[in-house]
Amino acid sequence: MLTLLPAVDVRDGKAVRLRQGESGSETDYGSPLEAARTWLRSGAEWIHLVDLDAAFGTGDNRAELRSIVSELGDRVHIEMSGGVRDDDSLQAALDAGASRVNIGTAALENPEWTAKVIGRYGDRVAIGLDVRGHTLAARGWTREGGDLFETMKALDDVGCSRYVVTDVTRDGMMQGPNIDLLREVAERSEAKITASGGISTLDDLRAIAELNDLGVDSAILGKSLYAGAFTLEQALEAVGV
């Protein structure tokens, strides 16, 4: 079974979607809280909540994210992402009620701290691997962050239990997921894999679901839902939920 996580990306207090993760490419979709309510009503068991301002270093939306978790967190699991790079930002996300926190840039820039929090929080921490080819992207996808598989090896060695794998070139582009990349990552690690980026059709979801036996057990849905390519209800039905 494939767990689906509809995304709510927040910038300047609004729900937005980006193209290839680029700042300035936002499409505004209104209230983040209303978006999250919509996904809950449509059957979501998880929501992927992203603070884009924190990721880009242009401020934060902690108050907005906290209000979403406060209202909905007892009915849906929430994975929080964006700008989690130190004890304070991680603790703020956990204190807000996040079921899981996604760490991206810090895993590349501060591996000692990352190893410590993986050891302390276990599967409440996921590591975001944002990739162009086999090169990682950091700081809101604005800098290169090293080799994908070298980084994975180091993270596997300290017990990482989940990777969120995004092909940056496909994110928000509606061109299909990078199935080869997902398979390659899954075959090299015992960790669970969340697929992200490029999903545009129900067949894309079915293709990801075929990697379930390798450990790809979930997928984040963004532009496909907001653009109306399919509904969350249709997506859940397609993967047998």
Coordinates of N, CA and C in Angstrom, one line a residue:
M1 N 0.8 -1.2 0.0 CA 0.0 0.0 0.0 C 0.9 1.3 0.0
L2 N 0.5 2.3 -0.7 CA 1.2 3.5 -0.8 C 0.5 4.6 0.0
T3 N 1.2 5.2 1.0 CA 0.6 6.3 1.7 C 0.8 7.6 0.9
L4 N -0.3 8.4 0.8 CA -0.2 9.6 0.1 C -0.2 10.8 1.0
L5 N 0.7 11.7 0.8 CA 0.8 12.9 1.6 C 0.5 14.2 0.7
P6 N -0.7 14.7 0.7 CA -0.9 16.0 0.0 C -0.1 17.1 0.6
A7 N 0.5 17.9 -0.2 CA 1.4 18.9 0.3 C 0.7 20.3 0.5
V8 N 1.1 21.0 1.5 CA 0.7 22.4 1.7 C 2.0 23.2 1.9
D9 N 2.4 23.9 0.9 CA 3.7 24.7 0.9 C 3.3 26.1 1.2
V10 N 3.9 26.7 2.2 CA 3.5 28.0 2.7 C 4.6 29.0 2.5
R11 N 4.2 30.1 1.9 CA 5.1 31.3 1.7 C 4.3 32.6 1.9
D12 N 4.8 33.5 2.7 CA 4.1 34.7 3.1 C 2.7 34.4 3.5
G13 N 2.6 33.3 4.3 CA 1.3 33.0 4.9 C 0.3 32.4 3.9
K14 N 0.7 32.1 2.7 CA -0.3 31.6 1.7 C 0.2 30.2 1.2
A15 N -0.8 29.4 0.8 CA -0.4 28.1 0.2 C 0.0 28.4 -1.2
V16 N 1.2 27.9 -1.6 CA 1.7 28.1 -3.0 C 2.3 26.8 -3.5
R17 N 2.5 26.8 -4.8 CA 3.3 25.8 -5.5 C 4.4 26.5 -6.3
L18 N 5.6 25.8 -6.3 CA 6.7 26.3 -7.1 C 7.0 25.5 -8.3
R19 N 7.7 26.0 -9.2 CA 8.2 25.3 -10.4 C 9.7 25.0 -10.2
Q20 N 10.1 23.7 -10.1 CA 11.4 23.3 -9.9 C 12.1 23.9 -8.7
G21 N 11.2 24.2 -7.7 CA 11.7 24.7 -6.4 C 12.2 26.1 -6.4
E22 N 12.0 26.9 -7.5 CA 12.6 28.2 -7.6 C 11.8 29.3 -6.9
S23 N 12.5 30.0 -6.1 CA 11.9 31.1 -5.4 C 11.4 32.2 -6.5
G24 N 10.2 32.7 -6.4 CA 9.7 33.6 -7.4 C 8.8 32.9 -8.4
S25 N 8.7 31.6 -8.4 CA 7.9 30.9 -9.3 C 6.5 30.5 -8.7
E26 N 6.2 31.1 -7.6 CA 5.0 30.7 -6.9 C 3.7 30.9 -7.7
T27 N 2.8 29.9 -7.5 CA 1.4 30.1 -7.8 C 0.6 30.1 -6.5
D28 N -0.2 31.1 -6.3 CA -0.9 31.3 -5.0 C -2.2 30.5 -5.0
Y29 N -2.4 29.6 -3.9 CA -3.6 28.8 -3.8 C -4.4 29.2 -2.5
G30 N -4.1 30.4 -1.9 CA -4.9 30.8 -0.8 C -4.5 30.3 0.5
S31 N -5.5 30.1 1.4 CA -5.3 29.8 2.8 C -4.6 28.4 3.0
P32 N -3.5 28.3 3.7 CA -2.9 27.0 4.0 C -3.8 26.2 4.8
L33 N -4.5 26.8 5.8 CA -5.4 26.0 6.7 C -6.5 25.4 5.9
E34 N -7.1 26.2 5.0 CA -8.2 25.7 4.2 C -7.7 24.6 3.3
A35 N -6.5 24.7 2.7 CA -6.0 23.6 1.9 C -5.8 22.3 2.7
A36 N -5.3 22.5 3.9 CA -5.1 21.3 4.8 C -6.5 20.7 5.2
R37 N -7.4 21.6 5.5 CA -8.8 21.0 5.8 C -9.4 20.3 4.6
T38 N -9.1 20.8 3.4 CA -9.6 20.1 2.2 C -9.0 18.7 2.1
W39 N -7.7 18.6 2.3 CA -7.1 17.3 2.2 C -7.6 16.3 3.2
L40 N -7.8 16.8 4.4 CA -8.4 16.0 5.5 C -9.7 15.5 5.1
R41 N -10.6 16.4 4.6 CA -11.9 16.0 4.3 C -11.9 15.0 3.1
S42 N -10.9 15.0 2.3 CA -10.8 14.1 1.1 C -10.2 12.8 1.5
G43 N -9.8 12.6 2.7 CA -9.3 11.2 3.1 C -7.9 11.1 3.5
A44 N -7.2 12.2 3.5 CA -5.7 12.2 3.8 C -5.5 11.7 5.2
E45 N -4.5 10.8 5.4 CA -4.1 10.3 6.7 C -2.8 11.1 7.1
W46 N -2.1 11.6 6.1 CA -0.9 12.4 6.3 C -1.0 13.7 5.5
I47 N -0.4 14.8 6.0 CA -0.2 16.0 5.2 C 1.2 16.4 5.3
H48 N 1.8 16.8 4.2 CA 3.2 17.3 4.1 C 3.2 18.8 4.1
L49 N 3.6 19.4 5.2 CA 3.5 20.8 5.5 C 4.9 21.5 5.4
V50 N 5.0 22.4 4.5 CA 6.4 23.0 4.2 C 6.4 24.5 4.4
D51 N 7.4 24.9 5.2 CA 7.6 26.3 5.4 C 8.7 26.8 4.4
L52 N 8.2 27.3 3.3 CA 9.1 27.7 2.2 C 10.0 28.9 2.6
D53 N 9.4 29.9 3.4 CA 10.3 31.0 3.8 C 11.4 30.5 4.7
A54 N 11.2 29.6 5.6 CA 12.3 29.0 6.4 C 13.3 28.3 5.5
A55 N 12.8 27.6 4.5 CA 13.7 26.9 3.6 C 14.6 27.8 2.8
F56 N 14.0 29.0 2.4 CA 14.8 29.9 1.6 C 15.5 31.0 2.4
G57 N 15.3 30.9 3.8 CA 15.9 31.9 4.6 C 15.3 33.3 4.5
T58 N 14.0 33.4 4.2 CA 13.4 34.7 4.0 C 12.3 35.0 5.1
G59 N 12.5 34.3 6.2 CA 11.5 34.5 7.3 C 11.0 33.1 7.7
D60 N 9.8 33.1 8.3 CA 9.2 31.8 8.6 C 7.7 32.0 8.8
N61 N 7.0 30.8 8.7 CA 5.6 30.8 8.9 C 5.2 29.9 10.1
R62 N 6.0 29.9 11.1 CA 5.8 29.0 12.2 C 4.4 29.2 12.8
A63 N 3.9 30.4 12.9 CA 2.6 30.6 13.5 C 1.5 30.0 12.7
E64 N 1.6 30.1 11.4 CA 0.6 29.5 10.5 C 0.6 28.0 10.6
L65 N 1.9 27.4 10.5 CA 2.0 26.0 10.6 C 1.5 25.5 11.9
R66 N 1.8 26.2 13.0 CA 1.4 25.7 14.3 C -0.1 25.7 14.4
S67 N -0.8 26.7 13.8 CA -2.3 26.7 13.9 C -2.9 25.6 13.1
I68 N -2.2 25.2 12.0 CA -2.7 24.0 11.2 C -2.6 22.8 12.1
V69 N -1.5 22.6 12.7 CA -1.3 21.3 13.5 C -2.2 21.4 14.7
S70 N -2.4 22.5 15.3 CA -3.2 22.6 16.5 C -4.7 22.2 16.1
E71 N -5.2 22.7 15.0 CA -6.6 22.3 14.6 C -6.7 20.9 14.1
L72 N -5.8 20.4 13.3 CA -6.0 19.2 12.6 C -5.1 18.0 13.1
G73 N -4.2 18.3 13.9 CA -3.2 17.3 14.3 C -3.7 16.1 15.0
D74 N -4.9 16.2 15.6 CA -5.5 15.0 16.3 C -6.2 14.1 15.3
R75 N -6.4 14.6 14.0 CA -7.1 13.8 13.1 C -6.3 13.4 11.9
V76 N -5.1 13.9 11.7 CA -4.2 13.6 10.6 C -2.8 13.7 11.0
H77 N -1.9 12.9 10.5 CA -0.5 13.0 10.8 C 0.1 14.1 9.9
I78 N 0.9 14.9 10.5 CA 1.5 16.0 9.8 C 3.1 15.9 9.8
E79 N 3.6 15.9 8.6 CA 5.1 15.9 8.4 C 5.4 17.3 8.1
M80 N 6.3 17.9 8.9 CA 6.7 19.3 8.7 C 8.1 19.4 8.1
S81 N 8.3 20.3 7.2 CA 9.5 20.5 6.5 C 9.8 21.9 6.2
G82 N 11.1 22.2 6.0 CA 11.5 23.6 5.6 C 12.2 24.3 6.7
G83 N 13.5 24.5 6.5 CA 14.3 25.3 7.5 C 14.6 24.6 8.8
V84 N 14.5 23.3 8.9 CA 14.8 22.7 10.2 C 16.3 22.3 10.2
R85 N 17.1 23.2 10.9 CA 18.5 23.1 10.8 C 19.3 23.1 12.1
D86 N 18.5 23.2 13.2 CA 19.1 23.2 14.5 C 18.1 22.7 15.6
D87 N 18.6 22.6 16.8 CA 17.8 22.1 17.9 C 16.5 23.0 18.0
D88 N 16.6 24.3 17.9 CA 15.5 25.2 18.2 C 14.4 24.9 17.1
S89 N 14.8 24.9 15.8 CA 13.8 24.7 14.8 C 13.2 23.3 14.8
L90 N 14.0 22.3 15.1 CA 13.5 21.0 15.2 C 12.5 20.9 16.4
Q91 N 12.9 21.4 17.5 CA 12.0 21.3 18.7 C 10.7 22.1 18.5
A92 N 10.8 23.2 17.8 CA 9.6 24.0 17.5 C 8.6 23.2 16.7
A93 N 9.1 22.4 15.7 CA 8.2 21.6 14.9 C 7.6 20.4 15.7
L94 N 8.5 19.8 16.5 CA 8.0 18.7 17.3 C 7.0 19.2 18.4
D95 N 7.3 20.3 19.0 CA 6.4 20.9 20.0 C 5.1 21.3 19.4
A96 N 5.1 21.7 18.1 CA 3.8 22.1 17.4 C 2.9 20.9 17.2
G97 N 3.5 19.7 17.3 CA 2.7 18.5 17.2 C 3.0 17.7 15.9
A98 N 4.0 18.0 15.2 CA 4.4 17.2 14.0 C 4.6 15.7 14.4
S99 N 4.1 14.9 13.5 CA 4.3 13.4 13.7 C 5.7 13.1 13.2
R100 N 6.2 13.8 12.2 CA 7.5 13.6 11.6 C 8.0 14.9 11.1
V101 N 9.4 15.1 11.2 CA 10.0 16.3 10.7 C 11.0 15.9 9.6
N102 N 11.0 16.6 8.5 CA 11.9 16.4 7.4 C 13.0 17.3 7.5
I103 N 14.3 16.8 7.5 CA 15.5 17.6 7.6 C 16.2 17.5 6.2
G104 N 16.5 18.7 5.7 CA 17.1 18.7 4.3 C 18.5 19.2 4.4
T105 N 18.7 20.5 4.3 CA 20.0 21.1 4.2 C 20.9 20.7 5.4
A106 N 20.4 20.7 6.6 CA 21.3 20.4 7.7 C 21.9 19.0 7.6
A107 N 21.2 18.1 6.9 CA 21.8 16.7 6.8 C 23.1 16.8 5.9
L108 N 23.2 17.8 5.1 CA 24.3 18.0 4.2 C 25.4 18.9 4.9
E109 N 25.0 19.9 5.6 CA 25.9 20.9 6.2 C 26.3 20.6 7.6
N110 N 25.5 19.8 8.3 CA 25.8 19.5 9.7 C 25.6 18.0 10.0
P111 N 26.4 17.1 9.5 CA 26.1 15.7 9.6 C 26.2 15.2 11.1
E112 N 27.0 15.9 11.9 CA 27.1 15.4 13.3 C 25.8 15.7 14.0
W113 N 25.3 16.9 13.8 CA 24.0 17.2 14.5 C 22.9 16.3 13.9
T114 N 22.9 16.0 12.6 CA 21.9 15.2 12.0 C 22.0 13.8 12.6
A115 N 23.2 13.2 12.8 CA 23.3 11.9 13.4 C 22.8 11.9 14.8
K116 N 23.0 13.0 15.5 CA 22.5 13.0 16.9 C 21.0 13.0 17.0
V117 N 20.3 13.8 16.1 CA 18.9 13.8 16.2 C 18.2 12.5 15.6
I118 N 18.9 11.9 14.6 CA 18.4 10.6 14.2 C 18.5 9.6 15.3
G119 N 19.6 9.6 16.1 CA 19.7 8.7 17.2 C 18.7 9.0 18.3
R120 N 18.4 10.2 18.4 CA 17.4 10.6 19.5 C 16.0 10.4 19.2
Y121 N 15.6 10.8 17.9 CA 14.2 10.8 17.6 C 13.8 9.6 16.6
G122 N 14.7 8.9 16.1 CA 14.4 7.7 15.3 C 13.5 8.1 14.1
D123 N 12.4 7.3 14.0 CA 11.5 7.5 12.8 C 10.7 8.8 12.8
R124 N 10.8 9.6 13.8 CA 10.2 10.9 13.8 C 10.9 11.9 12.9
V125 N 12.1 11.5 12.5 CA 13.0 12.3 11.6 C 13.2 11.6 10.3
A126 N 12.9 12.4 9.2 CA 13.1 11.9 7.9 C 14.2 12.8 7.2
I127 N 15.0 12.3 6.3 CA 16.0 13.1 5.6 C 15.5 13.4 4.2
G128 N 15.5 14.7 3.8 CA 15.1 15.0 2.5 C 16.3 15.0 1.6
L129 N 16.2 14.2 0.5 CA 17.3 14.2 -0.5 C 16.7 14.8 -1.8
D130 N 17.1 16.0 -2.0 CA 16.7 16.8 -3.2 C 17.8 16.7 -4.2
V131 N 17.5 16.2 -5.4 CA 18.5 15.7 -6.3 C 18.4 16.3 -7.7
R132 N 19.5 16.7 -8.2 CA 19.6 16.9 -9.7 C 20.6 15.9 -10.2
G133 N 20.2 14.9 -11.0 CA 21.1 13.9 -11.4 C 21.4 13.0 -10.2
H134 N 22.7 13.0 -9.8 CA 23.1 12.3 -8.6 C 23.7 13.3 -7.6
T135 N 23.5 14.6 -7.9 CA 24.0 15.7 -7.0 C 22.9 16.3 -6.2
L136 N 23.2 16.4 -4.9 CA 22.2 16.9 -4.0 C 22.1 18.4 -4.1
A137 N 20.9 18.9 -3.7 CA 20.7 20.4 -3.7 C 20.4 20.8 -2.3
A138 N 20.9 22.0 -1.9 CA 20.7 22.4 -0.5 C 20.2 23.9 -0.5
R139 N 19.9 24.4 0.7 CA 19.5 25.8 0.9 C 18.4 26.2 0.0
G140 N 17.3 25.4 0.1 CA 16.1 25.7 -0.8 C 16.5 25.5 -2.2
W141 N 17.4 24.5 -2.5 CA 17.7 24.1 -3.8 C 18.6 25.1 -4.5
T142 N 19.2 26.0 -3.8 CA 20.0 27.0 -4.5 C 21.5 26.7 -4.5
R143 N 21.9 25.7 -3.8 CA 23.4 25.3 -3.7 C 23.5 23.8 -3.9
E144 N 24.7 23.4 -4.4 CA 25.0 22.0 -4.5 C 25.4 21.4 -3.2
G145 N 25.0 20.2 -2.9 CA 25.2 19.6 -1.6 C 26.0 18.3 -1.5
G146 N 26.6 17.9 -2.6 CA 27.4 16.7 -2.6 C 26.8 15.5 -3.3
D147 N 27.5 14.4 -3.3 CA 27.0 13.2 -4.0 C 25.9 12.5 -3.2
L148 N 24.9 12.1 -4.0 CA 23.7 11.5 -3.4 C 24.1 10.2 -2.6
F149 N 24.8 9.3 -3.3 CA 25.0 8.0 -2.7 C 26.1 8.0 -1.6
E150 N 27.0 8.9 -1.6 CA 28.0 9.1 -0.5 C 27.2 9.6 0.7
T151 N 26.3 10.5 0.5 CA 25.6 11.1 1.6 C 24.7 10.0 2.2
M152 N 24.0 9.2 1.3 CA 23.1 8.2 1.8 C 23.9 7.1 2.7
K153 N 25.1 6.8 2.2 CA 25.9 5.8 2.9 C 26.2 6.3 4.3
A154 N 26.5 7.6 4.5 CA 26.8 8.1 5.8 C 25.5 8.2 6.7
L155 N 24.4 8.5 6.1 CA 23.2 8.6 6.8 C 22.7 7.2 7.2
D156 N 22.8 6.2 6.3 CA 22.5 4.8 6.6 C 23.3 4.3 7.8
D157 N 24.6 4.7 7.8 CA 25.4 4.3 8.9 C 25.0 4.8 10.3
V158 N 24.3 5.9 10.3 CA 23.9 6.4 11.6 C 22.4 6.1 11.9
G159 N 21.8 5.3 11.0 CA 20.5 4.7 11.3 C 19.3 5.5 10.7
C160 N 19.5 6.3 9.7 CA 18.4 7.0 9.1 C 17.3 6.0 8.6
S161 N 16.0 6.2 9.0 CA 15.0 5.3 8.7 C 14.1 5.7 7.5
R162 N 14.2 6.9 7.1 CA 13.4 7.4 5.9 C 14.1 8.5 5.2
Y163 N 14.0 8.4 3.8 CA 14.4 9.4 2.9 C 13.2 9.9 2.1
V164 N 13.1 11.3 2.0 CA 12.1 11.9 1.1 C 12.9 12.3 -0.2
V165 N 12.7 11.6 -1.3 CA 13.5 11.8 -2.5 C 12.8 12.6 -3.5
T166 N 13.3 13.8 -3.8 CA 12.8 14.7 -4.8 C 13.7 14.9 -6.0
D167 N 13.3 14.7 -7.2 CA 14.0 15.1 -8.4 C 13.6 16.5 -8.6
V168 N 14.5 17.5 -8.3 CA 14.3 18.9 -8.3 C 13.8 19.3 -9.7
T169 N 14.4 18.7 -10.8 CA 14.1 19.1 -12.1 C 12.7 18.8 -12.5
R170 N 12.0 17.9 -11.8 CA 10.7 17.5 -12.1 C 9.6 18.1 -11.2
D171 N 10.1 18.7 -10.1 CA 9.1 19.2 -9.1 C 8.3 20.3 -9.6
G172 N 6.9 20.2 -9.5 CA 6.0 21.2 -10.0 C 5.9 21.2 -11.5
M173 N 6.5 20.3 -12.2 CA 6.6 20.4 -13.7 C 5.5 19.5 -14.4
M174 N 4.9 18.6 -13.6 CA 3.9 17.7 -14.1 C 4.5 16.8 -15.3
Q175 N 5.7 16.4 -15.1 CA 6.3 15.6 -16.2 C 6.5 14.1 -15.8
G176 N 6.0 13.7 -14.7 CA 6.2 12.3 -14.2 C 7.3 12.2 -13.3
P177 N 7.3 11.2 -12.3 CA 8.3 11.0 -11.4 C 9.5 10.3 -12.0
N178 N 10.7 10.4 -11.3 CA 11.9 9.8 -11.8 C 11.9 8.4 -11.2
I179 N 11.3 7.4 -11.8 CA 11.2 6.1 -11.3 C 12.5 5.4 -11.2
D180 N 13.4 5.7 -12.1 CA 14.8 5.1 -12.1 C 15.5 5.5 -10.9
L181 N 15.4 6.8 -10.6 CA 16.1 7.4 -9.4 C 15.5 6.7 -8.1
L182 N 14.2 6.6 -8.0 CA 13.6 6.1 -6.8 C 14.0 4.6 -6.6
R183 N 14.0 3.9 -7.7 CA 14.5 2.5 -7.6 C 15.9 2.4 -7.2
E184 N 16.8 3.2 -7.8 CA 18.2 3.2 -7.4 C 18.4 3.5 -6.0
V185 N 17.7 4.5 -5.4 CA 17.9 4.9 -4.0 C 17.4 3.7 -3.1
A186 N 16.2 3.2 -3.5 CA 15.6 2.1 -2.7 C 16.5 0.9 -2.6
E187 N 17.1 0.6 -3.8 CA 17.9 -0.6 -3.8 C 19.2 -0.5 -3.0
R188 N 19.6 0.7 -2.7 CA 20.9 1.0 -2.0 C 20.7 1.2 -0.5
S189 N 19.5 1.2 0.0 CA 19.3 1.5 1.4 C 18.1 0.6 2.0
E190 N 18.2 0.4 3.3 CA 17.2 -0.3 4.0 C 16.1 0.6 4.5
A191 N 16.4 1.9 4.3 CA 15.4 2.9 4.8 C 14.2 3.0 3.9
K192 N 13.1 3.4 4.5 CA 11.9 3.6 3.7 C 12.0 4.9 2.9
I193 N 11.3 4.9 1.7 CA 11.4 6.0 0.8 C 10.1 6.6 0.6
T194 N 10.1 8.0 0.6 CA 8.9 8.8 0.2 C 9.3 9.4 -1.1
A195 N 8.4 9.2 -2.1 CA 8.7 9.8 -3.4 C 8.1 11.2 -3.5
S196 N 8.8 12.1 -4.2 CA 8.3 13.4 -4.3 C 8.7 14.0 -5.7
G197 N 7.8 14.8 -6.3 CA 8.2 15.5 -7.5 C 7.8 14.9 -8.8
G198 N 7.0 15.6 -9.6 CA 6.7 15.2 -11.0 C 5.5 14.4 -11.2
I199 N 4.8 14.0 -10.1 CA 3.6 13.1 -10.2 C 2.5 13.9 -10.9
S200 N 2.0 13.4 -12.0 CA 1.0 14.1 -12.8 C -0.2 13.3 -13.2
T201 N -0.1 12.0 -13.1 CA -1.2 11.1 -13.5 C -1.4 10.0 -12.4
L202 N -2.5 9.4 -12.5 CA -2.8 8.2 -11.6 C -1.9 7.1 -12.0
D203 N -1.5 7.0 -13.2 CA -0.5 5.9 -13.6 C 0.8 6.2 -13.0
D204 N 1.2 7.4 -12.8 CA 2.5 7.7 -12.1 C 2.4 7.1 -10.7
L205 N 1.3 7.3 -10.0 CA 1.2 6.7 -8.7 C 1.2 5.2 -8.7
R206 N 0.6 4.6 -9.7 CA 0.6 3.1 -9.8 C 2.1 2.7 -10.0
A207 N 2.8 3.4 -10.8 CA 4.2 3.0 -11.1 C 5.1 3.1 -9.8
I208 N 4.8 4.2 -9.0 CA 5.5 4.3 -7.7 C 5.1 3.1 -6.8
A209 N 3.8 2.8 -6.8 CA 3.4 1.7 -5.9 C 4.0 0.4 -6.3
E210 N 4.4 0.2 -7.5 CA 5.1 -1.0 -7.9 C 6.5 -1.2 -7.2
L211 N 7.0 -0.1 -6.7 CA 8.3 -0.1 -6.0 C 8.1 -0.4 -4.5
N212 N 6.9 -0.7 -4.1 CA 6.6 -0.9 -2.7 C 7.5 -1.9 -2.0
D213 N 7.7 -3.0 -2.8 CA 8.5 -4.1 -2.2 C 10.0 -3.7 -1.9
L214 N 10.4 -2.7 -2.6 CA 11.8 -2.2 -2.4 C 11.9 -1.2 -1.2
G215 N 10.7 -0.8 -0.7 CA 10.7 0.1 0.4 C 10.1 1.5 0.1
V216 N 9.7 1.7 -1.1 CA 9.0 3.0 -1.5 C 7.6 2.9 -1.0
D217 N 7.3 3.5 0.1 CA 6.0 3.2 0.8 C 5.1 4.4 0.8
S218 N 5.5 5.6 0.2 CA 4.7 6.8 0.3 C 5.0 7.7 -0.8
A219 N 4.1 8.7 -1.1 CA 4.4 9.7 -2.1 C 3.7 11.0 -1.7
I220 N 4.5 12.1 -2.0 CA 3.9 13.4 -1.8 C 3.3 14.0 -3.0
L221 N 2.1 14.5 -2.9 CA 1.3 15.1 -4.0 C 1.2 16.6 -3.8
G222 N 1.6 17.3 -4.9 CA 1.5 18.8 -4.8 C 0.8 19.3 -6.0
K223 N 1.5 19.7 -7.0 CA 0.9 20.4 -8.2 C -0.2 19.6 -8.8
S224 N -0.1 18.3 -8.9 CA -1.1 17.5 -9.5 C -2.5 17.7 -8.9
L225 N -2.5 17.8 -7.6 CA -3.8 18.0 -6.9 C -4.3 19.4 -7.1
Y226 N -3.4 20.4 -6.9 CA -3.8 21.8 -7.0 C -4.2 22.2 -8.4
A227 N -3.6 21.5 -9.4 CA -4.0 21.8 -10.8 C -5.1 21.0 -11.3
G228 N -5.6 20.1 -10.4 CA -6.8 19.4 -10.8 C -6.6 18.2 -11.7
A229 N -5.3 17.7 -11.8 CA -5.0 16.5 -12.7 C -5.9 15.3 -12.2
F230 N -6.1 15.2 -10.9 CA -6.9 14.2 -10.4 C -7.2 14.6 -8.9
T231 N -8.2 14.0 -8.3 CA -8.6 14.3 -6.9 C -7.8 13.4 -6.0
L232 N -7.8 13.8 -4.7 CA -7.1 12.9 -3.7 C -7.9 11.6 -3.6
E233 N -9.2 11.7 -3.7 CA -10.0 10.5 -3.6 C -9.7 9.5 -4.7
Q234 N -9.5 10.0 -5.9 CA -9.1 9.2 -7.1 C -7.7 8.6 -6.8
A235 N -6.8 9.4 -6.3 CA -5.5 8.9 -6.0 C -5.4 7.8 -5.0
L236 N -6.2 8.0 -4.0 CA -6.3 7.0 -2.9 C -6.8 5.7 -3.5
E237 N -7.8 5.8 -4.3 CA -8.4 4.6 -4.9 C -7.4 3.9 -5.8
A238 N -6.7 4.7 -6.6 CA -5.7 4.1 -7.5 C -4.6 3.3 -6.9
V239 N -4.3 3.7 -5.6 CA -3.2 2.9 -4.9 C -3.8 1.9 -3.9
G240 N -5.1 1.8 -4.0 CA -5.7 0.7 -3.2 C -6.0 1.1 -1.7
V241 N -6.0 2.4 -1.4 CA -6.3 2.7 0.0 C -7.8 2.7 0.2

